[in-house]
Amino acid sequence: MEKTASEKIKLGLFVIAGLTLFIFAVYFIGNKQKIFGNTDHITAVFRDVNGLQLGNNVRYAGITIGTVRGIEMINDTTINVDMIIDKSIFPHIKKDALASIGSDGLVGSMVINILAGKGNQSQIVPGDILQSSDRIRADDLLNTLSVTNKNATLLTADLLKITKEIT
């Protein structure tokens, strides 16, 4: 069965439209992940990455400035996280800045928040290693709450004894 010229033109237009859409999607996704931009990398050292994954956002002062490029476990207490950061942000981040891991909303994905340093240090350069601060985990909060509840139980029992003695 021979195809007519109009069918061949329609097929060609469909293929061109599909390729254009594919190229646009790749560029859009790559631009969002900072693949095609003017970027460089820095590293942060953590003891626990707590659910951090490749591609999670990196924020500085609430602004998304990059993404997590790699997570490498060095030993049982050291995990290096490699981040791709927009080069235009490098002059604003000082060498004494701290990196912490937080969540993006209540049940959102994890993000790395870079907290500003004192401001009297020099700016970071590509390849620098940032220090990290440990975040308070839900388990720690629950353990503290459990101890507080036990103390409150003891106090109320003692208060009950005292009020019985008074009456």
mmCIF file of C-alpha atoms in Angstrom, residues 17-147:
data_model
loop_
_atom_site.group_PDB
_atom_site.id
_atom_site.type_symbol
_atom_site.label_atom_id
_atom_site.label_comp_id
_atom_site.label_asym_id
_atom_site.label_seq_id
_atom_site.Cartn_x
_atom_site.Cartn_y
_atom_site.Cartn_z
ATOM 1 C CA ALA A 17 6.750 18.013 16.563
ATOM 2 C CA GLY A 18 7.671 14.977 18.703
ATOM 3 C CA LEU A 19 11.391 15.723 18.488
ATOM 4 C CA THR A 20 10.799 19.388 19.306
ATOM 5 C CA LEU A 21 8.733 18.439 22.365
ATOM 6 C CA PHE A 22 11.407 15.933 23.458
ATOM 7 C CA ILE A 23 14.222 18.510 23.141
ATOM 8 C CA PHE A 24 12.153 21.087 25.038
ATOM 9 C CA ALA A 25 11.446 18.579 27.852
ATOM 10 C CA VAL A 26 15.130 17.612 28.156
ATOM 11 C CA TYR A 27 16.162 21.270 28.273
ATOM 12 C CA PHE A 28 13.473 22.141 30.833
ATOM 13 C CA ILE A 29 14.351 19.237 33.144
ATOM 14 C CA GLY A 30 18.087 19.830 32.735
ATOM 15 C CA ASN A 31 17.694 23.529 33.456
ATOM 16 C CA LYS A 32 15.675 22.771 36.613
ATOM 17 C CA GLN A 33 18.389 20.367 37.785
ATOM 18 C CA LYS A 34 21.097 22.979 36.980
ATOM 19 C CA ILE A 35 22.713 20.721 34.361
ATOM 20 C CA PHE A 36 23.069 23.321 31.603
ATOM 21 C CA GLY A 37 23.716 26.390 33.760
ATOM 22 C CA ASN A 38 26.924 28.024 34.913
ATOM 23 C CA THR A 39 27.510 25.829 37.975
ATOM 24 C CA ASP A 40 30.271 24.357 40.081
ATOM 25 C CA HIS A 41 30.337 21.968 43.019
ATOM 26 C CA ILE A 42 30.987 22.106 46.748
ATOM 27 C CA THR A 43 30.880 19.365 49.367
ATOM 28 C CA ALA A 44 29.363 19.093 52.833
ATOM 29 C CA VAL A 45 30.260 16.472 55.445
ATOM 30 C CA PHE A 46 27.433 14.905 57.461
ATOM 31 C CA ARG A 47 27.097 12.138 60.053
ATOM 32 C CA ASP A 48 23.551 11.235 58.959
ATOM 33 C CA VAL A 49 21.873 12.236 55.693
ATOM 34 C CA ASN A 50 18.436 11.170 56.947
ATOM 35 C CA GLY A 51 16.644 10.389 53.666
ATOM 36 C CA LEU A 52 18.538 12.773 51.389
ATOM 37 C CA GLN A 53 18.539 11.635 47.753
ATOM 38 C CA LEU A 54 20.274 12.579 44.534
ATOM 39 C CA GLY A 55 18.548 15.521 42.881
ATOM 40 C CA ASN A 56 17.190 17.051 46.115
ATOM 41 C CA ASN A 57 17.367 20.846 46.276
ATOM 42 C CA VAL A 58 20.036 22.970 47.941
ATOM 43 C CA ARG A 59 18.860 26.278 49.401
ATOM 44 C CA TYR A 60 20.598 29.391 50.686
ATOM 45 C CA ALA A 61 18.488 32.013 52.470
ATOM 46 C CA GLY A 62 15.348 30.232 51.239
ATOM 47 C CA ILE A 63 16.363 30.404 47.569
ATOM 48 C CA THR A 64 16.991 27.229 45.584
ATOM 49 C CA ILE A 65 20.582 27.534 44.377
ATOM 50 C CA GLY A 66 21.436 23.999 43.331
ATOM 51 C CA THR A 67 20.914 20.267 43.663
ATOM 52 C CA VAL A 68 22.527 17.260 45.307
ATOM 53 C CA ARG A 69 24.880 15.644 42.790
ATOM 54 C CA GLY A 70 26.331 12.785 44.803
ATOM 55 C CA ILE A 71 26.236 11.052 48.191
ATOM 56 C CA GLU A 72 29.285 9.050 49.221
ATOM 57 C CA MET A 73 29.762 7.167 52.473
ATOM 58 C CA ILE A 74 33.381 7.529 53.601
ATOM 59 C CA ASN A 75 33.148 5.542 56.844
ATOM 60 C CA ASP A 76 30.554 4.728 59.503
ATOM 61 C CA THR A 77 30.377 8.335 60.758
ATOM 62 C CA THR A 78 31.258 10.399 57.680
ATOM 63 C CA ILE A 79 29.116 10.964 54.601
ATOM 64 C CA ASN A 80 30.174 13.403 51.878
ATOM 65 C CA VAL A 81 27.409 15.131 49.944
ATOM 66 C CA ASP A 82 28.450 16.717 46.650
ATOM 67 C CA MET A 83 26.289 19.643 45.529
ATOM 68 C CA ILE A 84 26.002 21.538 42.251
ATOM 69 C CA ILE A 85 25.677 25.262 43.035
ATOM 70 C CA ASP A 86 24.982 28.215 40.730
ATOM 71 C CA LYS A 87 28.258 30.168 40.333
ATOM 72 C CA SER A 88 26.529 33.520 40.843
ATOM 73 C CA ILE A 89 25.818 32.520 44.483
ATOM 74 C CA PHE A 90 29.447 31.696 45.396
ATOM 75 C CA PRO A 91 30.331 35.305 46.431
ATOM 76 C CA HIS A 92 27.495 35.266 48.988
ATOM 77 C CA ILE A 93 28.458 32.022 50.756
ATOM 78 C CA LYS A 94 31.336 32.362 53.232
ATOM 79 C CA LYS A 95 33.748 29.620 54.309
ATOM 80 C CA ASP A 96 32.187 29.440 57.793
ATOM 81 C CA ALA A 97 28.679 28.683 56.440
ATOM 82 C CA LEU A 98 26.928 25.616 57.845
ATOM 83 C CA ALA A 99 24.975 23.019 55.890
ATOM 84 C CA SER A 100 21.991 21.290 57.470
ATOM 85 C CA ILE A 101 19.420 18.841 56.200
ATOM 86 C CA GLY A 102 15.764 19.787 56.517
ATOM 87 C CA SER A 103 12.475 18.723 55.042
ATOM 88 C CA ASP A 104 10.602 20.528 52.315
ATOM 89 C CA GLY A 105 7.225 20.897 54.041
ATOM 90 C CA LEU A 106 5.632 18.464 56.469
ATOM 91 C CA VAL A 107 5.953 15.318 54.366
ATOM 92 C CA GLY A 108 8.082 16.666 51.540
ATOM 93 C CA SER A 109 11.449 15.577 50.269
ATOM 94 C CA MET A 110 14.664 16.503 52.048
ATOM 95 C CA VAL A 111 16.640 19.664 51.230
ATOM 96 C CA ILE A 112 20.052 20.954 52.190
ATOM 97 C CA ASN A 113 19.880 24.390 53.778
ATOM 98 C CA ILE A 114 23.090 26.393 53.753
ATOM 99 C CA LEU A 115 23.086 28.776 56.697
ATOM 100 C CA ALA A 116 25.082 31.991 56.449
ATOM 101 C CA GLY A 117 28.242 32.303 58.504
ATOM 102 C CA LYS A 118 29.391 35.317 60.505
ATOM 103 C CA GLY A 119 30.367 37.174 57.342
ATOM 104 C CA ASN A 120 33.990 37.927 58.245
ATOM 105 C CA GLN A 121 35.376 34.936 56.337
ATOM 106 C CA SER A 122 36.313 34.844 52.661
ATOM 107 C CA GLN A 123 33.906 33.448 50.079
ATOM 108 C CA ILE A 124 33.854 29.784 49.185
ATOM 109 C CA VAL A 125 35.562 28.518 46.068
ATOM 110 C CA PRO A 126 34.591 25.511 43.933
ATOM 111 C CA GLY A 127 35.526 22.263 45.672
ATOM 112 C CA ASP A 128 35.341 23.691 49.222
ATOM 113 C CA ILE A 129 34.013 21.530 52.050
ATOM 114 C CA LEU A 130 31.298 23.004 54.279
ATOM 115 C CA GLN A 131 30.806 21.924 57.867
ATOM 116 C CA SER A 132 27.394 20.636 58.851
ATOM 117 C CA SER A 133 25.111 20.969 61.821
ATOM 118 C CA ASP A 134 23.036 18.052 63.053
ATOM 119 C CA ARG A 135 19.316 18.491 62.877
ATOM 120 C CA ILE A 136 16.982 17.495 65.637
ATOM 121 C CA ARG A 137 15.317 14.279 64.627
ATOM 122 C CA ALA A 138 11.800 13.146 65.539
ATOM 123 C CA ASP A 139 13.238 10.238 67.566
ATOM 124 C CA ASP A 140 15.199 12.662 69.735
ATOM 125 C CA LEU A 141 12.094 14.766 70.299
ATOM 126 C CA LEU A 142 10.059 11.702 71.267
ATOM 127 C CA ASN A 143 12.760 10.524 73.701
ATOM 128 C CA THR A 144 12.838 13.956 75.332
ATOM 129 C CA LEU A 145 9.034 13.999 75.513
ATOM 130 C CA SER A 146 9.066 10.541 77.116
ATOM 131 C CA VAL A 147 11.462 11.718 79.843
#
